[in-house]
């Protein structure tokens, strides 16, 4: 039995899918106007792992994660970059896939984009208008929160309290300060679409109600996202979807905790963020993934490099034990009945403890602790265990890695099996170039750099060392 912490209930509940054996999941994706930072990466890794665990537990999972590809921030970025909103979105969607691939995140079954769902968005706004849940003012359409009885049920906020502190801002045409835009009339120079209310574009929240319905139906299993999305985004998604359909929107709401820096939430607006690609220059993607999963998804993570270094060491220990197991499973050494029995017991303990930890609201921290305990058993008993026992242990480790997805070493993209030798050759080439530079032989140094570039390899001259990367 899998228990999940449902934000709607405020406690853990048994997970019962809508359709037996199947899980439908929707997770809010990024607004693509910049590279993602570590705080953005956390929900991506968390829900990828939850999705992977459902598969491990035998469920058939449909996973949808959207891209917000039209938004004020994208329009502003297009103006800064003297580009178009769609070119900005394309650029950062490509960068997103590049970044999360390093974290071993699987692609969603569908990655819908707002701009590809305008007819469905307009249809839902029309439906809300027809039901009296929304109203139009000069080309803007607003959701009327007072007409939706359950407004505030996810975040536990009371509409009266919210109204007490809220004011309609100058320039807004709302009847009620908590009403929110479903459709915004076009402003000059902004991307816009034809609608029954004139040219315009959708508000932010409507897209997730529309795209989850499109791919998963009116009532689906799990809606995920960062805790910062609970209000207003998810509250508004519920209001829109339930006012239109009349039935419960998502059955379970899962939210991950923040990443903090010196106890402050990592965010673009506070300026205390680290781009994932900056971190990936210093640490491999599997270490970053391991670091994120080493804390329960609802707990905060306070970020610093030192903790990533500790994560790298811990993961290294697990990986070495895994590689030893792999080696011994191919070529067992000597067998001893009591060591073999101990190894078999350890394998069974891992199988149970891992499932128990993950069944309890996806406690990856405890699941990893169980793997860690198992590595001790490998180091102590594997050399004296029998081939069948080792094969069984290896098979389990590989199955668990389908969930955790950072234990098995990943071959570097494009290099493959020869990467270790290429690494040694690159060290040699860099050394030869450094010797040329020390002799002020700039011609040779530049020749090596340019010739490597022609081979698709870039050198970066750092303060303390020269690094190389594929381009
Ligand atoms: Zn959303």
Short mmCIF file of C-alpha atoms and ligand atoms in Angstrom, two decimals:
data_model
loop_
_atom_site.label_atom_id
_atom_site.label_comp_id
_atom_site.label_asym_id
_atom_site.label_seq_id
_atom_site.Cartn_x
_atom_site.Cartn_y
_atom_site.Cartn_z
CA UNK A 1 0.00 0.00 0.00
CA UNK A 2 1.40 3.37 -1.01
CA UNK A 3 0.73 6.28 1.33
CA UNK A 4 1.00 9.84 0.02
CA UNK A 5 0.90 13.16 1.82
CA UNK A 6 -2.06 14.87 0.19
CA UNK A 7 -1.84 18.65 0.64
CA UNK A 8 -5.64 18.77 0.30
CA UNK A 9 -6.04 16.58 3.41
CA UNK A 10 -3.01 17.85 5.30
CA UNK A 11 -1.87 14.32 6.16
CA UNK A 12 -0.86 11.01 4.63
CA UNK A 13 -3.57 8.95 2.98
CA UNK A 14 -3.67 5.66 1.12
CA UNK A 15 -3.15 6.12 -2.60
CA UNK A 16 -6.00 4.57 -4.57
CA UNK A 17 -5.76 5.24 -8.30
CA UNK A 18 -8.77 6.24 -10.38
CA UNK A 19 -8.26 3.20 -12.60
CA UNK A 20 -6.80 0.05 -11.03
CA UNK A 21 -3.18 -0.47 -12.05
CA UNK A 22 -2.85 2.94 -13.68
CA UNK A 23 -1.55 6.29 -12.45
CA UNK A 24 -2.16 9.62 -14.17
CA UNK A 25 0.19 12.45 -13.14
CA UNK A 26 0.40 16.11 -14.06
CA UNK A 27 3.33 18.26 -12.93
CA UNK A 28 3.66 22.00 -13.52
CA UNK A 29 6.66 22.63 -15.75
CA UNK A 30 8.86 25.67 -16.17
CA UNK A 31 8.13 29.07 -17.67
CA UNK A 32 10.77 29.01 -20.36
CA UNK A 33 12.46 32.42 -20.17
CA UNK A 34 15.77 31.44 -18.58
CA UNK A 35 17.94 28.45 -17.71
CA UNK A 36 16.53 26.48 -14.81
CA UNK A 37 18.06 26.89 -11.34
CA UNK A 38 18.49 24.21 -8.69
CA UNK A 39 15.16 25.16 -7.05
CA UNK A 40 13.40 24.50 -10.38
CA UNK A 41 15.27 21.21 -10.77
CA UNK A 42 14.02 19.76 -7.47
CA UNK A 43 10.37 19.12 -8.46
CA UNK A 44 11.57 17.74 -11.79
CA UNK A 45 13.78 15.14 -10.07
CA UNK A 46 11.27 14.46 -7.26
CA UNK A 47 8.33 13.74 -9.55
CA UNK A 48 10.51 11.84 -12.02
CA UNK A 49 11.45 9.56 -9.10
CA UNK A 50 7.84 9.21 -7.94
CA UNK A 51 6.84 8.34 -11.48
CA UNK A 52 9.66 5.80 -11.69
CA UNK A 53 8.61 4.25 -8.35
CA UNK A 54 5.03 3.77 -9.50
CA UNK A 55 6.43 1.92 -12.52
CA UNK A 56 8.66 -0.18 -10.23
CA UNK A 57 5.56 -0.99 -8.15
CA UNK A 58 3.84 -2.28 -11.29
CA UNK A 59 1.64 0.64 -12.29
CA UNK A 60 1.16 1.88 -15.82
CA UNK A 61 1.95 5.61 -15.53
CA UNK A 62 0.91 8.50 -17.78
CA UNK A 63 3.04 11.53 -16.99
CA UNK A 64 2.34 15.01 -18.31
CA UNK A 65 4.53 18.06 -17.74
CA UNK A 66 3.78 21.35 -19.46
CA UNK A 67 5.88 24.23 -20.73
CA UNK A 68 4.57 27.75 -20.15
CA UNK A 69 5.68 29.25 -23.44
CA UNK A 70 3.79 32.54 -23.37
CA UNK A 71 4.03 34.79 -20.31
CA UNK A 72 5.06 38.31 -19.24
CA UNK A 73 8.55 37.09 -18.32
CA UNK A 74 9.07 35.51 -21.74
CA UNK A 75 7.84 38.66 -23.48
CA UNK A 76 10.20 40.81 -21.39
CA UNK A 77 13.12 38.49 -22.12
CA UNK A 78 12.33 38.66 -25.86
CA UNK A 79 12.54 42.45 -25.67
CA UNK A 80 15.86 42.27 -23.79
CA UNK A 81 17.31 39.78 -26.27
CA UNK A 82 15.76 41.61 -29.26
CA UNK A 83 14.11 38.36 -30.18
CA UNK A 84 10.57 36.98 -30.32
CA UNK A 85 8.68 35.24 -27.52
CA UNK A 86 8.54 32.01 -29.51
CA UNK A 87 12.30 32.08 -30.23
CA UNK A 88 13.00 32.66 -26.50
CA UNK A 89 10.71 29.76 -25.58
CA UNK A 90 12.35 27.41 -28.12
CA UNK A 91 15.82 28.30 -26.86
CA UNK A 92 15.03 27.61 -23.22
CA UNK A 93 12.99 24.47 -23.92
CA UNK A 94 16.05 23.03 -25.71
CA UNK A 95 18.25 24.14 -22.78
CA UNK A 96 15.79 22.57 -20.33
CA UNK A 97 16.03 19.15 -22.01
CA UNK A 98 19.82 19.41 -22.13
CA UNK A 99 19.99 20.26 -18.40
CA UNK A 100 17.59 17.64 -17.07
CA UNK A 101 19.07 14.89 -19.24
CA UNK A 102 22.20 15.26 -17.12
CA UNK A 103 20.03 14.49 -14.07
CA UNK A 104 18.77 11.31 -15.74
CA UNK A 105 15.20 12.65 -15.85
CA UNK A 106 12.96 10.75 -18.25
CA UNK A 107 10.95 12.67 -20.79
CA UNK A 108 7.28 13.03 -19.93
CA UNK A 109 4.77 11.10 -22.04
CA UNK A 110 3.52 14.51 -23.16
CA UNK A 111 5.16 17.94 -22.82
CA UNK A 112 2.26 20.16 -23.89
CA UNK A 113 2.78 23.86 -24.59
CA UNK A 114 0.31 26.66 -24.00
CA UNK A 115 0.60 28.07 -27.51
CA UNK A 116 -0.46 24.71 -28.97
CA UNK A 117 -3.70 24.62 -26.95
CA UNK A 118 -5.42 27.93 -27.70
CA UNK A 119 -8.72 26.46 -29.01
CA UNK A 120 -9.06 24.31 -25.86
CA UNK A 121 -8.20 27.27 -23.60
CA UNK A 122 -10.75 29.50 -25.32
CA UNK A 123 -13.37 26.72 -25.07
CA UNK A 124 -12.83 26.37 -21.29
CA UNK A 125 -13.07 30.15 -20.77
CA UNK A 126 -16.31 30.17 -22.80
CA UNK A 127 -17.66 27.34 -20.64
CA UNK A 128 -16.82 29.25 -17.44
CA UNK A 129 -18.55 32.35 -18.82
CA UNK A 130 -21.63 30.31 -19.78
CA UNK A 131 -21.77 28.88 -16.23
CA UNK A 132 -21.57 32.31 -14.63
CA UNK A 133 -18.19 31.48 -13.05
CA UNK A 134 -16.41 34.24 -15.02
CA UNK A 135 -17.08 37.68 -16.52
CA UNK A 136 -15.67 39.78 -19.32
CA UNK A 137 -14.58 43.43 -19.11
CA UNK A 138 -13.24 45.18 -22.23
CA UNK A 139 -11.51 42.11 -23.67
CA UNK A 140 -10.25 40.76 -20.31
CA UNK A 141 -11.98 37.74 -18.78
CA UNK A 142 -11.79 37.16 -15.02
CA UNK A 143 -12.71 34.22 -12.82
CA UNK A 144 -15.21 35.30 -10.15
CA UNK A 145 -13.87 33.68 -6.97
CA UNK A 146 -16.97 34.54 -4.93
CA UNK A 147 -19.04 32.29 -7.19
CA UNK A 148 -16.83 29.27 -6.41
CA UNK A 149 -17.79 28.02 -2.98
CA UNK A 150 -14.67 25.99 -2.32
CA UNK A 151 -12.15 28.72 -3.14
CA UNK A 152 -9.22 28.34 -0.70
CA UNK A 153 -9.72 24.64 0.05
CA UNK A 154 -6.22 23.56 -1.02
CA UNK A 155 -4.26 26.32 0.67
CA UNK A 156 -6.56 26.41 3.68
CA UNK A 157 -7.22 30.11 3.18
CA UNK A 158 -10.49 31.80 3.91
CA UNK A 159 -11.85 34.04 1.17
CA UNK A 160 -13.14 36.62 3.66
CA UNK A 161 -9.64 36.91 5.22
CA UNK A 162 -8.03 37.19 1.80
CA UNK A 163 -10.45 39.92 0.78
CA UNK A 164 -9.79 41.88 3.96
CA UNK A 165 -6.19 42.56 2.93
CA UNK A 166 -6.61 42.80 -0.85
CA UNK A 167 -7.17 45.80 -3.13
CA UNK A 168 -7.90 46.00 -6.84
CA UNK A 169 -4.78 47.48 -8.42
CA UNK A 170 -4.93 50.59 -10.57
CA UNK A 171 -5.53 49.64 -14.20
CA UNK A 172 -7.27 46.36 -13.32
CA UNK A 173 -10.94 45.94 -14.09
CA UNK A 174 -11.83 43.26 -11.59
CA UNK A 175 -15.02 43.21 -9.59
CA UNK A 176 -13.26 41.58 -6.67
CA UNK A 177 -9.56 41.90 -5.77
CA UNK A 178 -9.08 38.09 -5.56
CA UNK A 179 -10.53 37.48 -9.04
CA UNK A 180 -7.86 36.37 -11.50
CA UNK A 181 -7.41 36.67 -15.26
CA UNK A 182 -8.45 33.81 -17.52
CA UNK A 183 -7.83 35.86 -20.65
CA UNK A 184 -5.95 39.13 -21.09
CA UNK A 185 -6.71 41.64 -23.86
CA UNK A 186 -3.72 42.13 -26.19
CA UNK A 187 -1.23 44.91 -25.55
CA UNK A 188 0.73 46.42 -28.46
CA UNK A 189 3.74 44.36 -29.52
CA UNK A 190 2.76 41.26 -27.53
CA UNK A 191 1.90 37.87 -28.99
CA UNK A 192 -1.87 37.45 -29.22
CA UNK A 193 -4.57 35.11 -30.48
CA UNK A 194 -8.05 35.74 -31.84
CA UNK A 195 -10.84 35.00 -29.35
CA UNK A 196 -14.55 35.79 -28.87
CA UNK A 197 -13.35 38.71 -26.63
CA UNK A 198 -10.97 40.11 -29.21
CA UNK A 199 -7.22 39.62 -29.61
CA UNK A 200 -5.49 38.47 -26.45
CA UNK A 201 -3.64 35.73 -24.60
CA UNK A 202 -4.45 33.40 -21.71
CA UNK A 203 -3.74 34.09 -18.04
CA UNK A 204 -1.20 31.78 -16.41
CA UNK A 205 -3.43 29.40 -14.42
CA UNK A 206 -5.90 28.34 -17.14
CA UNK A 207 -3.28 26.40 -19.11
CA UNK A 208 -2.81 23.69 -16.48
CA UNK A 209 -6.56 23.13 -16.06
CA UNK A 210 -6.84 22.78 -19.84
CA UNK A 211 -3.78 20.64 -20.56
CA UNK A 212 -4.32 18.20 -17.66
CA UNK A 213 -7.92 17.71 -18.82
CA UNK A 214 -6.78 17.27 -22.42
CA UNK A 215 -4.35 14.42 -21.65
CA UNK A 216 -5.61 12.92 -18.38
CA UNK A 217 -9.34 13.75 -18.18
CA UNK A 218 -11.38 15.87 -15.78
CA UNK A 219 -10.51 13.77 -12.75
CA UNK A 220 -6.97 12.37 -12.57
CA UNK A 221 -4.71 10.93 -9.88
CA UNK A 222 -1.78 13.12 -8.92
CA UNK A 223 -1.02 16.78 -9.42
CA UNK A 224 2.48 17.80 -8.41
CA UNK A 225 4.60 20.90 -8.13
CA UNK A 226 6.65 23.02 -5.75
CA UNK A 227 5.02 24.20 -2.52
CA UNK A 228 5.22 27.78 -3.81
CA UNK A 229 2.56 26.86 -6.38
CA UNK A 230 -0.12 25.93 -3.83
CA UNK A 231 -1.41 29.48 -3.78
CA UNK A 232 -2.53 31.01 -6.03
CA UNK A 233 -1.64 28.75 -8.97
CA UNK A 234 -3.02 25.40 -7.84
CA UNK A 235 -5.92 26.96 -5.96
CA UNK A 236 -6.90 28.70 -9.19
CA UNK A 237 -6.43 25.56 -11.29
CA UNK A 238 -8.92 23.80 -9.00
CA UNK A 239 -11.43 26.67 -9.19
CA UNK A 240 -11.33 26.79 -12.99
CA UNK A 241 -11.45 23.04 -13.55
CA UNK A 242 -14.09 22.22 -10.94
CA UNK A 243 -16.35 25.18 -11.80
CA UNK A 244 -16.36 23.92 -15.41
CA UNK A 245 -16.60 20.15 -14.90
CA UNK A 246 -18.53 19.94 -11.65
CA UNK A 247 -16.30 17.08 -10.48
CA UNK A 248 -13.14 16.80 -8.35
CA UNK A 249 -10.03 17.89 -10.28
CA UNK A 250 -6.86 16.12 -9.05
CA UNK A 251 -7.40 13.37 -6.46
CA UNK A 252 -4.01 13.84 -4.70
CA UNK A 253 -1.92 17.01 -4.44
CA UNK A 254 1.80 16.50 -3.83
CA UNK A 255 4.17 19.40 -3.17
CA UNK A 256 7.92 19.42 -2.71
CA UNK A 257 9.76 21.66 -0.25
CA UNK A 258 12.06 24.55 -1.12
CA UNK A 259 15.77 24.70 -1.65
CA UNK A 260 17.16 27.39 0.60
CA UNK A 261 20.42 29.31 0.67
CA UNK A 262 21.33 30.50 4.16
CA UNK A 263 17.75 29.64 5.14
CA UNK A 264 16.18 31.85 2.46
CA UNK A 265 14.20 30.29 -0.39
CA UNK A 266 16.24 30.01 -3.59
CA UNK A 267 14.41 32.08 -6.17
CA UNK A 268 15.02 34.24 -9.17
CA UNK A 269 13.28 37.19 -7.53
CA UNK A 270 15.63 37.08 -4.50
CA UNK A 271 18.64 36.69 -6.80
CA UNK A 272 20.15 33.94 -4.59
CA UNK A 273 19.85 31.17 -7.14
CA UNK A 274 22.37 28.84 -8.76
CA UNK A 275 21.69 27.77 -12.31
CA UNK A 276 21.65 24.02 -12.72
CA UNK A 277 24.18 24.27 -15.54
CA UNK A 278 26.59 26.19 -13.27
CA UNK A 279 26.35 23.41 -10.70
CA UNK A 280 26.78 20.77 -13.42
CA UNK A 281 30.09 22.35 -14.35
CA UNK A 282 31.36 21.45 -10.87
CA UNK A 283 29.46 18.22 -10.11
CA UNK A 284 28.23 15.37 -12.33
CA UNK A 285 24.47 15.15 -12.85
CA UNK A 286 24.17 11.87 -10.94
CA UNK A 287 25.71 13.48 -7.85
CA UNK A 288 23.24 16.37 -8.07
CA UNK A 289 20.36 13.91 -8.43
CA UNK A 290 21.61 11.84 -5.48
CA UNK A 291 21.98 15.01 -3.39
CA UNK A 292 18.38 16.04 -4.15
CA UNK A 293 17.01 12.58 -3.33
CA UNK A 294 18.99 12.21 -0.13
CA UNK A 295 16.40 14.42 1.61
CA UNK A 296 12.70 13.61 1.80
CA UNK A 297 10.89 15.56 -0.90
CA UNK A 298 8.74 17.59 1.50
CA UNK A 299 11.66 18.75 3.67
CA UNK A 300 13.69 21.83 2.82
CA UNK A 301 17.25 21.44 1.51
CA UNK A 302 19.79 24.08 2.45
CA UNK A 303 22.20 24.34 -0.44
CA UNK A 304 25.95 24.55 -0.27
CA UNK A 305 28.84 23.07 -2.22
CA UNK A 306 30.15 21.18 0.79
CA UNK A 307 26.95 19.11 0.99
CA UNK A 308 27.32 18.26 -2.68
CA UNK A 309 30.89 17.12 -2.01
CA UNK A 310 29.63 14.87 0.79
CA UNK A 311 26.95 13.53 -1.57
CA UNK A 312 29.64 12.80 -4.16
CA UNK A 313 31.59 10.74 -1.60
CA UNK A 314 28.52 8.81 -0.44
CA UNK A 315 27.43 8.08 -3.98
CA UNK A 316 30.99 6.98 -4.78
CA UNK A 317 30.84 4.42 -1.97
CA UNK A 318 27.51 3.05 -3.21
CA UNK A 319 28.77 2.94 -6.78
CA UNK A 320 31.97 1.14 -5.87
CA UNK A 321 30.00 -1.52 -4.03
CA UNK A 322 27.66 -1.85 -7.01
CA UNK A 323 30.62 -2.24 -9.39
CA UNK A 324 32.18 -4.84 -7.08
CA UNK A 325 28.91 -6.77 -7.05
CA UNK A 326 28.76 -6.58 -10.83
CA UNK A 327 32.32 -7.87 -11.14
CA UNK A 328 31.79 -10.70 -8.66
CA UNK A 329 28.48 -11.71 -10.27
CA UNK A 330 30.43 -12.29 -13.47
CA UNK A 331 33.38 -13.95 -11.77
CA UNK A 332 32.50 -15.21 -8.30
CA UNK A 333 35.50 -15.88 -6.07
CA UNK A 334 35.01 -18.49 -3.33
CA UNK A 335 31.82 -19.57 -1.67
CA UNK A 336 31.14 -19.95 2.03
CA UNK A 337 27.73 -21.06 3.26
CA UNK A 338 27.37 -18.60 6.15
CA UNK A 339 28.59 -15.60 4.15
CA UNK A 340 26.25 -16.60 1.33
CA UNK A 341 23.31 -16.78 3.75
CA UNK A 342 24.20 -13.36 5.18
CA UNK A 343 24.37 -11.91 1.69
CA UNK A 344 21.00 -13.41 0.79
CA UNK A 345 19.44 -11.98 3.95
CA UNK A 346 20.90 -8.56 3.14
CA UNK A 347 19.38 -8.67 -0.35
CA UNK A 348 15.95 -9.50 1.07
CA UNK A 349 16.27 -6.78 3.70
CA UNK A 350 17.07 -4.24 1.00
CA UNK A 351 14.12 -5.37 -1.13
CA UNK A 352 11.73 -4.88 1.80
CA UNK A 353 13.24 -1.73 3.32
CA UNK A 354 13.40 0.05 -0.01
CA UNK A 355 9.72 -0.67 -0.76
CA UNK A 356 8.70 0.21 2.79
CA UNK A 357 10.50 3.57 2.61
CA UNK A 358 9.11 4.45 -0.80
CA UNK A 359 5.59 3.27 0.06
CA UNK A 360 5.68 5.74 2.95
CA UNK A 361 5.22 8.94 0.94
CA UNK A 362 8.29 8.29 -1.24
CA UNK A 363 10.89 8.52 1.50
CA UNK A 364 13.93 8.48 -0.77
CA UNK A 365 16.22 9.39 2.14
CA UNK A 366 15.38 6.13 3.94
CA UNK A 367 15.41 4.19 0.67
CA UNK A 368 18.97 5.41 0.04
CA UNK A 369 19.93 4.55 3.63
CA UNK A 370 18.77 0.97 2.91
CA UNK A 371 20.98 0.87 -0.18
CA UNK A 372 23.85 2.20 1.91
CA UNK A 373 23.40 -0.62 4.43
CA UNK A 374 23.43 -3.08 1.57
CA UNK A 375 26.76 -1.76 0.31
CA UNK A 376 28.23 -2.71 3.71
CA UNK A 377 26.94 -6.25 3.20
CA UNK A 378 28.44 -6.35 -0.29
CA UNK A 379 31.82 -5.27 1.02
CA UNK A 380 31.70 -7.81 3.84
CA UNK A 381 30.11 -10.91 2.28
CA UNK A 382 30.00 -10.71 -1.53
CA UNK A 383 33.44 -12.26 -2.06
CA UNK A 384 32.28 -15.42 -0.30
CA UNK A 385 28.78 -15.60 -1.77
CA UNK A 386 27.50 -17.92 -4.47
CA UNK A 387 26.93 -16.90 -8.06
CA UNK A 388 23.12 -17.14 -7.85
CA UNK A 389 23.06 -14.96 -4.71
CA UNK A 390 25.26 -12.33 -6.36
CA UNK A 391 23.15 -12.36 -9.52
CA UNK A 392 20.03 -11.87 -7.44
CA UNK A 393 21.60 -8.93 -5.56
CA UNK A 394 22.80 -7.36 -8.78
CA UNK A 395 19.38 -7.70 -10.37
CA UNK A 396 17.80 -5.98 -7.35
CA UNK A 397 20.33 -3.12 -7.38
CA UNK A 398 19.64 -2.58 -11.08
CA UNK A 399 15.88 -2.59 -10.53
CA UNK A 400 16.22 -0.05 -7.70
CA UNK A 401 18.41 2.09 -9.89
CA UNK A 402 15.49 2.35 -12.32
CA UNK A 403 13.91 4.41 -9.50
CA UNK A 404 16.85 6.27 -7.95
CA UNK A 405 18.61 6.58 -11.32
CA UNK A 406 22.05 7.62 -10.14
CA UNK A 407 23.84 4.45 -9.03
CA UNK A 408 24.91 2.94 -12.33
CA UNK A 409 27.59 5.04 -14.06
CA UNK A 410 26.24 6.82 -17.12
CA UNK A 411 28.38 6.90 -20.23
CA UNK A 412 29.20 10.48 -21.25
CA UNK A 413 27.01 11.57 -24.16
CA UNK A 414 28.61 10.96 -27.52
CA UNK A 415 31.80 9.41 -26.19
CA UNK A 416 30.69 5.98 -25.04
CA UNK A 417 32.93 3.20 -23.87
CA UNK A 418 36.23 4.91 -24.65
CA UNK A 419 35.65 7.92 -22.40
CA UNK A 420 38.34 6.96 -19.89
CA UNK A 421 40.97 6.70 -22.60
CA UNK A 422 39.78 9.93 -24.21
CA UNK A 423 40.08 11.61 -20.80
CA UNK A 424 43.70 10.45 -20.54
CA UNK A 425 44.47 11.58 -24.10
CA UNK A 426 42.92 14.99 -23.40
CA UNK A 427 45.06 15.36 -20.27
CA UNK A 428 48.11 14.66 -22.42
CA UNK A 429 47.11 17.16 -25.13
CA UNK A 430 46.37 19.84 -22.53
CA UNK A 431 49.75 19.17 -20.89
CA UNK A 432 51.59 19.55 -24.23
CA UNK A 433 49.74 22.82 -24.85
CA UNK A 434 50.62 24.07 -21.35
CA UNK A 435 54.30 23.36 -22.03
CA UNK A 436 54.08 25.34 -25.28
CA UNK A 437 52.48 28.25 -23.42
CA UNK A 438 55.19 28.19 -20.75
CA UNK A 439 57.73 28.56 -23.56
CA UNK A 440 55.62 31.42 -24.94
CA UNK A 441 55.10 29.35 -28.08
CA UNK A 442 51.69 30.89 -28.69
CA UNK A 443 51.50 29.59 -32.27
CA UNK A 444 51.57 25.95 -31.17
CA UNK A 445 49.21 26.59 -28.23
CA UNK A 446 46.66 28.29 -30.50
CA UNK A 447 47.07 25.61 -33.16
CA UNK A 448 46.19 22.87 -30.62
CA UNK A 449 43.16 24.82 -29.37
CA UNK A 450 41.85 25.48 -32.90
CA UNK A 451 42.48 21.94 -34.11
CA UNK A 452 40.59 20.55 -31.08
CA UNK A 453 37.72 22.91 -31.86
CA UNK A 454 37.55 21.42 -35.35
CA UNK A 455 37.19 18.02 -33.65
CA UNK A 456 34.26 19.33 -31.58
CA UNK A 457 36.20 19.88 -28.34
CA UNK A 458 36.44 23.25 -26.60
CA UNK A 459 39.18 24.21 -24.15
CA UNK A 460 38.43 26.59 -21.30
CA UNK A 461 41.40 28.33 -19.70
CA UNK A 462 40.49 28.64 -16.02
CA UNK A 463 42.48 30.38 -13.28
CA UNK A 464 43.85 27.11 -11.90
CA UNK A 465 43.32 24.55 -14.63
CA UNK A 466 42.34 24.03 -18.24
CA UNK A 467 39.07 22.18 -18.75
CA UNK A 468 37.64 20.66 -21.88
CA UNK A 469 34.14 19.94 -23.07
CA UNK A 470 32.34 18.65 -26.13
CA UNK A 471 30.70 21.32 -28.27
ZN1 LIG B 1 0.41 24.53 -13.37
#
